[in-house]
Coordinates of C-alpha atoms in Angstrom, one line a residue:
Chain A
M1 CA 51.7 -81.0 14.2
G2 CA 53.3 -84.1 15.7
L3 CA 52.5 -86.4 12.8
L4 CA 53.6 -84.1 10.0
D5 CA 57.0 -83.4 11.6
R6 CA 57.7 -87.1 11.5
L7 CA 56.6 -87.2 7.8
D8 CA 59.0 -84.5 6.9
N9 CA 62.0 -86.6 7.9
P10 CA 61.1 -90.2 7.1
Y11 CA 64.6 -91.6 6.6
N12 CA 65.7 -91.3 10.2
F13 CA 63.0 -93.8 11.0
G14 CA 63.3 -95.9 7.9
G15 CA 60.1 -94.6 6.4
I16 CA 58.2 -95.6 9.5
I17 CA 55.9 -93.2 11.2
L18 CA 55.4 -93.6 14.9
G19 CA 52.4 -92.1 16.4
T20 CA 49.2 -92.8 18.2
L21 CA 46.0 -93.6 16.4
E22 CA 44.4 -90.6 18.1
D23 CA 47.0 -88.3 16.4
L24 CA 46.2 -89.9 13.0
L25 CA 42.4 -89.5 13.5
N26 CA 42.7 -85.9 14.7
W27 CA 45.0 -85.1 11.9
G28 CA 42.6 -86.4 9.3
R29 CA 39.7 -84.7 10.9
S30 CA 41.3 -81.3 11.2
K31 CA 42.8 -81.3 7.7
S32 CA 39.7 -82.3 5.7
D33 CA 36.8 -80.4 7.3
W34 CA 33.7 -80.2 5.2
Y35 CA 31.5 -77.4 6.2
L36 CA 27.9 -76.4 6.1
H37 CA 27.7 -72.7 5.5
F38 CA 24.8 -71.2 7.4
G39 CA 24.9 -67.8 5.7
L40 CA 22.5 -65.5 7.4
A41 CA 23.4 -61.9 7.0
C42 CA 26.3 -59.4 6.4
C43 CA 28.9 -61.9 7.7
A44 CA 28.0 -64.3 4.9
I45 CA 29.3 -61.7 2.4
E46 CA 32.6 -61.5 4.2
F47 CA 32.6 -65.3 4.3
M48 CA 32.2 -65.3 0.5
A49 CA 35.1 -62.9 0.3
A50 CA 37.1 -65.3 2.4
N51 CA 36.1 -68.1 0.1
A52 CA 37.1 -66.2 -3.1
S53 CA 40.4 -65.6 -4.7
H54 CA 42.1 -63.2 -2.3
F55 CA 41.9 -65.3 0.9
D56 CA 41.2 -68.8 -0.5
F57 CA 39.6 -70.5 2.4
M58 CA 39.8 -73.9 0.7
R59 CA 43.5 -74.2 1.3
F60 CA 42.5 -75.4 4.8
G61 CA 41.1 -78.5 3.1
T62 CA 37.6 -77.4 3.5
I63 CA 34.8 -78.2 1.0
P64 CA 31.4 -76.6 1.1
R65 CA 28.6 -79.1 1.5
A66 CA 24.9 -78.2 1.0
S67 CA 23.7 -81.1 3.1
P68 CA 24.3 -81.1 6.9
R69 CA 24.6 -84.9 6.8
Q70 CA 27.9 -84.6 4.9
A71 CA 29.3 -81.8 7.0
D72 CA 31.8 -81.8 9.8
F73 CA 31.4 -78.3 11.1
M74 CA 28.8 -75.5 10.7
I75 CA 29.6 -71.9 10.2
V76 CA 26.9 -69.7 11.6
S77 CA 27.5 -66.3 10.0
G78 CA 25.1 -63.5 10.8
T79 CA 22.1 -62.5 12.9
V80 CA 20.1 -65.4 14.2
T81 CA 16.5 -64.5 14.5
L82 CA 13.9 -66.4 16.5
K83 CA 12.2 -67.6 13.4
M84 CA 15.5 -69.0 12.1
A85 CA 16.6 -70.5 15.4
E86 CA 14.6 -73.7 15.2
R87 CA 16.0 -74.3 11.7
I88 CA 19.6 -74.0 13.0
V89 CA 18.9 -76.5 15.8
R90 CA 17.3 -78.9 13.3
L91 CA 20.2 -78.7 10.9
Y92 CA 22.7 -79.1 13.7
E93 CA 20.9 -82.2 14.9
Q94 CA 21.1 -83.6 11.4
M95 CA 24.9 -83.4 11.3
A96 CA 26.9 -86.6 12.2
D97 CA 29.3 -86.7 15.1
P98 CA 32.0 -85.4 15.6
K99 CA 30.6 -81.9 14.8
Y100 CA 31.8 -78.4 15.5
V101 CA 30.3 -75.0 15.3
L102 CA 32.0 -71.8 14.3
S103 CA 30.1 -68.6 15.3
M104 CA 31.1 -65.7 13.0
G105 CA 30.4 -62.1 13.9
S106 CA 29.0 -60.3 16.9
C107 CA 25.4 -61.1 16.1
A108 CA 25.9 -64.8 16.2
N109 CA 28.1 -64.4 19.3
C110 CA 25.9 -62.3 21.5
G111 CA 23.3 -60.4 19.4
G112 CA 25.7 -57.7 18.4
P113 CA 24.1 -54.3 17.6
Y114 CA 20.7 -55.8 18.0
W115 CA 21.3 -56.8 21.6
E116 CA 19.2 -54.0 23.2
H117 CA 16.2 -53.4 21.1
G118 CA 16.1 -56.5 18.8
Y119 CA 12.9 -58.2 19.9
H120 CA 13.2 -60.8 17.1
V121 CA 16.9 -61.5 17.4
L122 CA 18.4 -64.4 19.4
K123 CA 21.1 -63.1 21.7
G124 CA 23.8 -65.5 20.7
V125 CA 23.6 -68.8 18.9
D126 CA 25.2 -70.5 21.9
R127 CA 21.9 -70.4 23.6
I128 CA 20.6 -73.1 21.3
I129 CA 23.7 -75.0 20.1
P130 CA 27.2 -75.5 21.6
V131 CA 29.8 -73.3 19.9
D132 CA 33.5 -74.2 19.6
V133 CA 35.0 -71.0 18.2
Y134 CA 33.7 -67.4 18.5
I135 CA 35.0 -64.9 15.9
P136 CA 34.4 -61.3 17.0
G137 CA 33.8 -58.4 14.6
C138 CA 30.9 -56.7 12.9
P139 CA 31.6 -58.2 10.4
P140 CA 34.9 -59.9 11.1
R141 CA 37.6 -59.4 8.5
P142 CA 38.4 -62.5 6.4
E143 CA 41.8 -62.7 8.1
A144 CA 39.9 -63.0 11.5
F145 CA 37.8 -65.7 10.0
L146 CA 40.9 -67.6 8.9
E147 CA 42.4 -67.2 12.4
G148 CA 39.2 -68.8 13.7
M149 CA 39.6 -71.7 11.4
I150 CA 43.2 -72.2 12.6
L151 CA 41.9 -72.2 16.2
L152 CA 39.2 -74.8 15.3
Q153 CA 41.9 -77.0 13.7
S154 CA 44.1 -76.8 16.7
K155 CA 41.2 -77.6 18.9
I156 CA 40.4 -80.7 16.9
N157 CA 44.1 -81.7 17.0
K158 CA 44.1 -81.7 20.8
Q159 CA 40.9 -83.5 21.4
E160 CA 40.8 -86.9 23.2
I161 CA 39.1 -89.8 21.6
F162 CA 40.0 -93.0 23.5
K163 CA 41.1 -91.5 26.8
K164 CA 37.9 -89.5 26.9
R165 CA 35.7 -92.6 26.7
K166 CA 37.8 -94.3 29.5
R167 CA 37.6 -91.2 31.6
L168 CA 33.8 -90.8 31.1
E169 CA 33.3 -94.5 32.0
E170 CA 35.2 -94.0 35.2
E171 CA 33.2 -90.9 36.0
M172 CA 30.0 -92.8 35.4
K173 CA 31.1 -95.6 37.7
N174 CA 31.9 -93.1 40.4
M175 CA 28.6 -91.4 40.0
N176 CA 26.7 -94.7 40.2
Q177 CA 28.6 -95.5 43.5
Chain B
M1 CA 27.4 -66.8 -32.1
S2 CA 25.9 -69.9 -33.7
E3 CA 22.3 -70.3 -34.7
R4 CA 20.0 -70.8 -31.7
R5 CA 17.9 -73.9 -32.0
K6 CA 14.5 -74.1 -30.4
I7 CA 13.9 -77.5 -28.8
E8 CA 10.3 -78.4 -28.2
F9 CA 9.3 -81.2 -25.9
D10 CA 5.9 -82.9 -26.0
Y11 CA 5.0 -83.2 -22.4
S12 CA 1.5 -84.5 -23.0
G13 CA 2.5 -88.2 -22.9
V14 CA 4.6 -87.7 -19.8
D15 CA 2.9 -88.7 -16.5
T16 CA 3.7 -86.1 -13.9
D17 CA 2.8 -85.7 -10.3
R18 CA 1.9 -82.5 -8.6
M19 CA 4.0 -81.8 -5.6
R20 CA 5.0 -79.0 -3.2
V21 CA 8.7 -78.5 -2.7
N22 CA 10.3 -76.4 0.0
V23 CA 13.4 -74.4 -1.1
G24 CA 15.3 -72.8 1.8
P25 CA 15.6 -71.0 4.2
Q26 CA 19.0 -72.6 4.3
H27 CA 19.8 -73.1 0.7
P28 CA 23.0 -72.0 -1.2
S29 CA 21.0 -70.5 -4.1
T30 CA 18.4 -68.4 -2.3
H31 CA 20.9 -65.5 -1.7
G32 CA 20.3 -65.5 2.0
V33 CA 17.5 -66.8 4.1
L34 CA 14.6 -66.7 1.7
R35 CA 12.2 -69.7 1.8
L36 CA 10.2 -70.5 -1.3
E37 CA 7.3 -72.8 -1.3
V38 CA 7.1 -74.2 -4.8
E39 CA 4.3 -76.2 -6.4
L40 CA 5.6 -78.3 -9.3
E41 CA 3.9 -80.2 -12.1
G42 CA 6.6 -82.6 -12.9
E43 CA 9.5 -80.2 -13.2
I44 CA 7.4 -77.2 -14.3
V45 CA 6.8 -74.5 -11.6
T46 CA 3.1 -73.7 -11.3
E47 CA 3.1 -71.7 -8.1
V48 CA 5.7 -69.9 -6.0
V49 CA 5.0 -68.5 -2.5
P50 CA 8.0 -66.6 -1.0
H51 CA 8.1 -66.8 2.8
I52 CA 10.1 -64.0 4.4
G53 CA 10.9 -62.8 7.9
Y54 CA 13.9 -65.0 8.6
L55 CA 16.2 -62.0 8.9
H56 CA 13.8 -59.5 10.5
R57 CA 16.2 -57.3 12.6
C58 CA 13.7 -54.8 13.9
F59 CA 15.0 -51.7 12.0
E60 CA 12.0 -49.5 12.8
K61 CA 12.2 -50.3 16.5
H62 CA 15.9 -49.4 16.5
A63 CA 15.2 -46.2 14.6
E64 CA 12.7 -45.2 17.2
A65 CA 15.1 -45.8 20.0
M66 CA 18.3 -44.2 18.6
T67 CA 19.3 -40.7 17.8
Y68 CA 19.6 -39.5 14.2
P69 CA 23.3 -40.3 13.7
Q70 CA 23.0 -43.6 15.6
V71 CA 20.5 -44.9 13.0
I72 CA 23.1 -44.8 10.2
P73 CA 24.9 -48.1 11.2
Y74 CA 21.6 -49.9 11.2
I75 CA 20.9 -48.5 7.7
D76 CA 24.3 -50.0 6.7
R77 CA 23.1 -53.4 7.7
M78 CA 19.9 -53.3 5.7
D79 CA 21.4 -53.7 2.2
Y80 CA 24.8 -54.8 3.4
I81 CA 26.3 -55.1 -0.1
S82 CA 25.9 -51.4 -0.9
S83 CA 26.2 -49.6 2.4
M84 CA 27.4 -46.3 1.0
N85 CA 24.4 -46.0 -1.2
N86 CA 22.0 -46.9 1.6
E87 CA 23.2 -44.1 3.8
W88 CA 22.8 -41.5 1.2
P89 CA 19.0 -41.0 1.0
Y90 CA 18.8 -40.9 4.8
V91 CA 21.4 -38.1 5.2
I92 CA 19.9 -36.2 2.2
A93 CA 16.5 -36.3 3.9
I94 CA 17.8 -35.0 7.2
E95 CA 20.0 -32.4 5.6
E96 CA 17.0 -31.1 3.7
M97 CA 14.9 -31.0 6.9
C98 CA 17.6 -29.1 8.8
G99 CA 18.5 -26.9 5.9
I100 CA 22.2 -27.9 5.8
K101 CA 24.2 -27.1 2.7
V102 CA 26.9 -29.7 2.1
P103 CA 30.3 -28.5 0.9
E104 CA 31.3 -29.1 -2.7
K105 CA 34.1 -31.5 -1.9
V106 CA 31.8 -33.7 0.2
E107 CA 29.3 -34.0 -2.7
Y108 CA 32.1 -35.3 -5.0
I109 CA 33.4 -37.7 -2.3
R110 CA 29.9 -39.0 -1.9
V111 CA 29.3 -39.5 -5.6
I112 CA 32.6 -41.3 -6.0
C113 CA 32.0 -43.6 -3.0
A114 CA 28.4 -44.4 -4.1
E115 CA 29.5 -45.2 -7.7
L116 CA 32.4 -47.4 -6.5
N117 CA 29.9 -49.2 -4.2
R118 CA 27.5 -49.6 -7.1
I119 CA 30.3 -51.3 -9.0
A120 CA 31.0 -53.6 -6.1
N121 CA 27.4 -54.5 -5.7
H122 CA 27.0 -55.3 -9.4
Q123 CA 30.1 -57.4 -9.3
I124 CA 28.6 -59.5 -6.5
A125 CA 25.3 -59.6 -8.4
V126 CA 26.9 -60.8 -11.7
A127 CA 29.2 -63.2 -9.8
T128 CA 26.5 -64.9 -7.9
F129 CA 24.2 -65.0 -10.9
G130 CA 27.1 -66.8 -12.7
L131 CA 27.3 -69.2 -9.7
D132 CA 23.6 -69.9 -10.0
A133 CA 24.1 -70.8 -13.7
G134 CA 27.0 -73.0 -12.8
A135 CA 30.0 -70.7 -13.7
F136 CA 32.5 -70.5 -10.9
T137 CA 35.4 -68.8 -12.6
P138 CA 33.8 -65.3 -13.1
F139 CA 33.1 -65.3 -9.4
L140 CA 36.8 -65.5 -8.6
Y141 CA 37.7 -62.7 -11.1
L142 CA 35.0 -60.4 -9.9
F143 CA 35.8 -60.9 -6.2
R144 CA 39.4 -60.1 -6.9
D145 CA 38.5 -56.7 -8.3
R146 CA 36.0 -56.1 -5.5
E147 CA 38.8 -56.4 -3.0
W148 CA 40.5 -53.3 -4.4
I149 CA 37.3 -51.3 -4.0
L150 CA 37.0 -52.6 -0.4
N151 CA 40.6 -51.7 0.3
L152 CA 40.0 -48.1 -0.8
F153 CA 36.9 -47.9 1.4
E154 CA 38.8 -49.3 4.3
R155 CA 41.4 -46.5 3.9
I156 CA 38.9 -43.7 3.9
S157 CA 36.3 -45.1 6.4
G158 CA 37.9 -47.9 8.4
G159 CA 35.4 -50.6 7.4
R160 CA 35.5 -53.2 4.8
L161 CA 31.8 -53.9 4.3
L162 CA 29.8 -51.6 6.6
Y163 CA 31.2 -48.1 6.5
N164 CA 29.1 -45.6 8.6
Y165 CA 30.9 -43.1 6.4
F166 CA 28.3 -40.6 5.4
C167 CA 27.0 -38.4 8.2
V168 CA 24.6 -35.5 8.3
G169 CA 26.4 -32.5 6.8
G170 CA 29.4 -34.3 5.5
V171 CA 31.5 -37.4 5.7
R172 CA 33.3 -38.9 8.6
G173 CA 36.8 -38.4 7.3
D174 CA 38.7 -36.6 4.6
V175 CA 40.2 -38.6 1.7
Y176 CA 43.9 -39.4 1.6
P177 CA 46.3 -37.7 -0.8
T178 CA 46.4 -40.4 -3.5
F179 CA 42.7 -41.0 -3.4
K180 CA 42.1 -39.8 -7.0
E181 CA 44.8 -42.0 -8.5
D182 CA 43.5 -45.0 -6.7
C183 CA 40.0 -44.4 -8.0
L184 CA 41.3 -44.2 -11.6
D185 CA 43.4 -47.4 -11.0
I186 CA 40.2 -49.2 -9.9
V187 CA 38.3 -47.9 -12.9
R188 CA 41.0 -49.1 -15.3
Q189 CA 41.0 -52.5 -13.6
V190 CA 37.2 -52.8 -13.6
R191 CA 37.1 -52.0 -17.3
A192 CA 39.7 -54.6 -18.1
T193 CA 38.0 -57.4 -16.1
N194 CA 34.5 -56.5 -17.4
K195 CA 35.8 -56.9 -21.0
E196 CA 37.0 -60.4 -19.9
I197 CA 33.7 -61.2 -18.2
M198 CA 31.8 -60.3 -21.3
D199 CA 33.6 -63.0 -23.3
L200 CA 33.9 -65.5 -20.4
L201 CA 30.3 -65.3 -19.1
I202 CA 27.9 -62.9 -20.7
Y203 CA 28.2 -64.0 -24.3
N204 CA 29.1 -67.5 -23.5
H205 CA 26.9 -69.8 -25.5
I206 CA 26.0 -72.0 -22.5
F207 CA 25.1 -68.9 -20.4
V208 CA 23.0 -67.4 -23.2
E209 CA 21.1 -70.7 -23.6
R210 CA 20.4 -70.8 -19.8
T211 CA 19.3 -67.2 -19.4
A212 CA 17.8 -65.9 -22.6
N213 CA 13.9 -66.1 -22.8
I214 CA 13.8 -67.1 -19.2
G215 CA 11.8 -65.2 -16.6
I216 CA 10.4 -62.6 -19.0
L217 CA 9.1 -59.5 -17.1
P218 CA 6.9 -57.4 -19.3
V219 CA 7.3 -53.7 -18.7
D220 CA 3.7 -53.1 -17.6
V221 CA 3.9 -55.9 -15.0
A222 CA 7.2 -54.3 -13.7
I223 CA 5.6 -50.9 -13.4
N224 CA 2.4 -52.3 -11.7
Y225 CA 4.5 -54.1 -9.1
G226 CA 6.6 -51.0 -8.4
C227 CA 9.9 -52.6 -9.5
S228 CA 12.9 -50.3 -9.9
G229 CA 16.5 -50.4 -10.7
P230 CA 18.0 -53.0 -13.1
V231 CA 14.9 -55.1 -12.8
L232 CA 12.7 -52.3 -14.3
R233 CA 15.4 -51.1 -16.7
G234 CA 16.0 -54.7 -17.9
S235 CA 12.4 -54.6 -19.1
G236 CA 13.3 -51.6 -21.3
F237 CA 11.9 -48.7 -19.2
P238 CA 14.6 -46.0 -18.7
Y239 CA 13.8 -45.0 -15.2
D240 CA 16.9 -43.9 -13.1
L241 CA 16.5 -41.5 -10.3
R242 CA 20.0 -40.1 -11.1
R243 CA 18.6 -38.9 -14.4
S244 CA 14.8 -38.5 -13.8
E245 CA 15.0 -36.6 -10.5
P246 CA 18.7 -35.7 -10.1
Y247 CA 19.7 -35.5 -6.4
S248 CA 23.0 -34.2 -5.1
I249 CA 25.2 -33.2 -8.1
Y250 CA 24.2 -35.9 -10.6
D251 CA 23.0 -33.3 -13.1
R252 CA 26.6 -32.4 -13.7
F253 CA 27.6 -35.7 -15.1
D254 CA 27.3 -37.2 -18.5
F255 CA 26.1 -40.8 -18.5
D256 CA 23.6 -43.1 -20.2
V257 CA 20.7 -44.9 -18.6
Q258 CA 21.1 -48.5 -19.8
V259 CA 18.0 -50.5 -20.7
G260 CA 17.5 -54.1 -21.8
K261 CA 17.0 -54.4 -25.5
G262 CA 16.4 -58.2 -25.9
E263 CA 19.6 -58.7 -27.8
V264 CA 19.7 -62.5 -27.5
G265 CA 16.1 -63.2 -26.4
T266 CA 13.1 -61.3 -25.4
V267 CA 13.1 -57.9 -23.7
G268 CA 13.0 -58.3 -20.0
D269 CA 14.5 -61.8 -19.6
C270 CA 17.2 -62.8 -17.2
W271 CA 20.0 -62.1 -19.6
D272 CA 18.7 -58.5 -20.1
R273 CA 18.6 -57.8 -16.4
N274 CA 22.2 -59.1 -16.1
I275 CA 23.5 -57.1 -19.1
V276 CA 22.0 -53.9 -17.6
R277 CA 24.2 -54.5 -14.5
M278 CA 27.3 -55.1 -16.6
R279 CA 26.7 -51.9 -18.6
E280 CA 25.9 -49.9 -15.5
M281 CA 29.4 -50.7 -14.2
E282 CA 30.8 -48.9 -17.3
E283 CA 28.5 -45.9 -16.7
S284 CA 29.6 -45.8 -13.1
C285 CA 33.2 -45.8 -14.3
K286 CA 32.4 -42.8 -16.5
I287 CA 30.8 -40.9 -13.6
I288 CA 33.8 -41.6 -11.4
E289 CA 36.2 -40.3 -14.0
Q290 CA 34.3 -37.1 -14.4
A291 CA 33.9 -36.7 -10.7
V292 CA 37.6 -37.2 -10.1
A293 CA 38.4 -34.6 -12.7
Q294 CA 36.0 -32.0 -11.3
M295 CA 36.6 -32.7 -7.6
P296 CA 38.2 -29.7 -5.7
D297 CA 41.5 -30.6 -3.9
T298 CA 41.0 -28.2 -1.1
G299 CA 38.0 -27.7 1.2
D300 CA 37.0 -28.7 4.7
V301 CA 34.7 -31.7 4.7
F302 CA 33.7 -31.2 8.4
E303 CA 32.6 -27.6 8.1
A304 CA 28.8 -28.3 7.7
I305 CA 28.6 -31.0 10.3
P306 CA 26.3 -29.8 13.1
K307 CA 27.4 -30.3 16.7
K308 CA 23.9 -31.4 17.7
I309 CA 21.2 -32.5 15.2
R310 CA 17.9 -30.9 15.9
V311 CA 15.4 -31.8 13.2
P312 CA 12.4 -29.5 13.0
K313 CA 8.9 -31.0 13.3
G314 CA 7.7 -32.4 10.0
E315 CA 8.0 -35.3 7.6
I316 CA 9.9 -36.0 4.5
Y317 CA 10.5 -38.6 1.9
R318 CA 13.7 -38.7 -0.1
A319 CA 14.9 -41.4 -2.4
A320 CA 18.2 -42.2 -4.1
E321 CA 19.1 -44.7 -6.8
N322 CA 20.5 -47.7 -5.0
P323 CA 22.3 -50.4 -7.1
K324 CA 19.2 -52.5 -6.6
G325 CA 16.7 -49.7 -7.4
E326 CA 15.0 -46.8 -5.7
L327 CA 15.7 -46.8 -1.9
G328 CA 13.8 -44.1 -0.1
F329 CA 13.3 -43.1 3.5
Y330 CA 10.2 -41.6 5.0
I331 CA 11.1 -39.8 8.1
V332 CA 8.7 -38.3 10.6
S333 CA 10.2 -35.9 13.2
D334 CA 8.5 -34.6 16.3
G335 CA 11.3 -32.1 16.9
G336 CA 13.3 -34.2 19.3
Q337 CA 16.7 -35.8 19.1
K338 CA 15.3 -39.1 18.0
P339 CA 13.2 -39.7 14.9
F340 CA 9.6 -40.4 15.5
R341 CA 9.6 -42.9 12.7
V342 CA 11.9 -44.0 9.9
R343 CA 10.2 -46.1 7.2
P344 CA 12.4 -47.4 4.4
R345 CA 11.0 -48.1 0.9
A346 CA 13.0 -51.3 0.5
T347 CA 13.8 -52.0 -3.1
S348 CA 14.6 -55.7 -2.7
F349 CA 11.2 -56.4 -1.0
I350 CA 9.3 -54.8 -3.8
N351 CA 11.4 -56.4 -6.5
L352 CA 11.0 -59.8 -4.9
S353 CA 7.2 -59.4 -5.0
V354 CA 7.3 -59.9 -8.8
L355 CA 8.9 -63.3 -8.5
P356 CA 5.7 -65.4 -8.3
E357 CA 4.4 -63.6 -11.3
I358 CA 7.3 -64.2 -13.6
S359 CA 8.5 -67.7 -12.6
K360 CA 5.3 -69.6 -13.5
G361 CA 5.7 -72.1 -16.3
Y362 CA 9.5 -72.4 -16.1
M363 CA 11.6 -75.3 -14.8
L364 CA 12.7 -75.5 -11.2
A365 CA 16.3 -74.9 -12.2
D366 CA 15.2 -71.7 -14.0
L367 CA 13.4 -70.5 -10.9
I368 CA 16.8 -70.2 -9.2
L369 CA 18.2 -68.2 -12.1
I370 CA 15.2 -65.9 -12.1
L371 CA 15.6 -65.3 -8.4
G372 CA 19.3 -64.6 -9.0
S373 CA 18.6 -62.1 -11.7
I374 CA 16.3 -60.1 -9.5
D375 CA 19.3 -59.7 -7.1
I376 CA 17.7 -59.4 -3.7
V377 CA 19.3 -58.9 -0.3
L378 CA 17.4 -60.4 2.5
G379 CA 18.6 -57.9 5.0
E380 CA 16.6 -55.3 3.0
V381 CA 13.6 -57.6 2.3
D382 CA 13.0 -58.3 6.0
R383 CA 14.7 -55.2 7.5

């Protein structure tokens, strides 16, 4: 974490922190993620275990939100059925940008054990919404889930905000030419 | 406890609107993906229509396509909070059809695992019921204890939540040398925490006010709807398959069937269903202690496991006492390697059917509590 290293030793710089605005925004976004928990099946129980006293998920700065409008990322934990799929898309669309999706467990990744004969199971939530982090396991251990959260934070830390817009504008110009 | 005061409101002068409210399927208090269509008169519930099918995972289709041992992991995923208990009626049914006699040691391992899982299930049930009522601290205490049970299961089966441990004729692995001491450690810890939870949650004045006299389920309604488990016993009817039709070796143990007595309210209210779960944890502790004392140290747990399972033609129904109630499997065999049909009698589905009946006339906030007190798992409701 570039910004925090500089915070650790403020006197060398006279209490001044040098960094880019992008770093600051990414740091804020990655360290105070509010989540919408889409608990569907067995993985939701392991997620509850991760949220409880042994694993303490909230030390990542996360707070559960019941409303998608207040959430930064969504945890899809469990088997996505065809009946549930449209609800997931609707709740995903209600979330404000920037938004991320954490797919927890084999069922949400690819259909899991219901891949072959599950006529009512969606074979992976990434068929309907973009997924940022996949956590394998049936169900994943809480430690695996925490690892996934660390991966999501490092992804948020590396994302481009200003350069991306510039780059996209140039690409659009080239496409128009 | 201080004197309970009955507060009466006069709603006749209040102008209320009728409206239909949709609760779920993505809602923190529906214990999964249940959708409730609620009709309200002001804040009073007049009609509840549960909509299910959001977690239909095609169990019967899988059971047709898989061989007998391959079905067991899908049974784990039905009621995913108490996997050990789920597997039991299925393996009992097939053992009975094949005429397999299970070794003594395996029976004791199964009893201990099932009772430990019953404790874990009731811990989740009480913890989430506390969450529904607004108490977060008991959730943290109960989940701390549950981790120890899961650690023990992980050592013997390799899985934390879904075990695939029971198999036809035995169990998938022998227990480790310090298994008995670990079981007794867990029993000690569960008793200590439950004593704390009784003060912290169950006899807490706020909790009693929220749950007593709410969602009263009369015993005749419970029997008519086919309820079982703590929902039926909370209404005062002592029906427990471990006692009334002892399967496995349950006739060797001394334990009580706990029923609701209406200590703080009416018989069959939310508080009664909850106290039955708390007291059943103590009964499970008793059974574990006796089983650990009687369990033989030596013995081969793999000796009765058949190389190839050939089930003779026929049909069978066998049930076991799940933490949520009577879970049974009706298995039809055509003599092949795959079952012709496996039809579960899903406890949660049948217990859920009583919800519209008992939630009429209460507030919307109480509806959430009534749902929590029934303790459903949507994986079992939709299968």
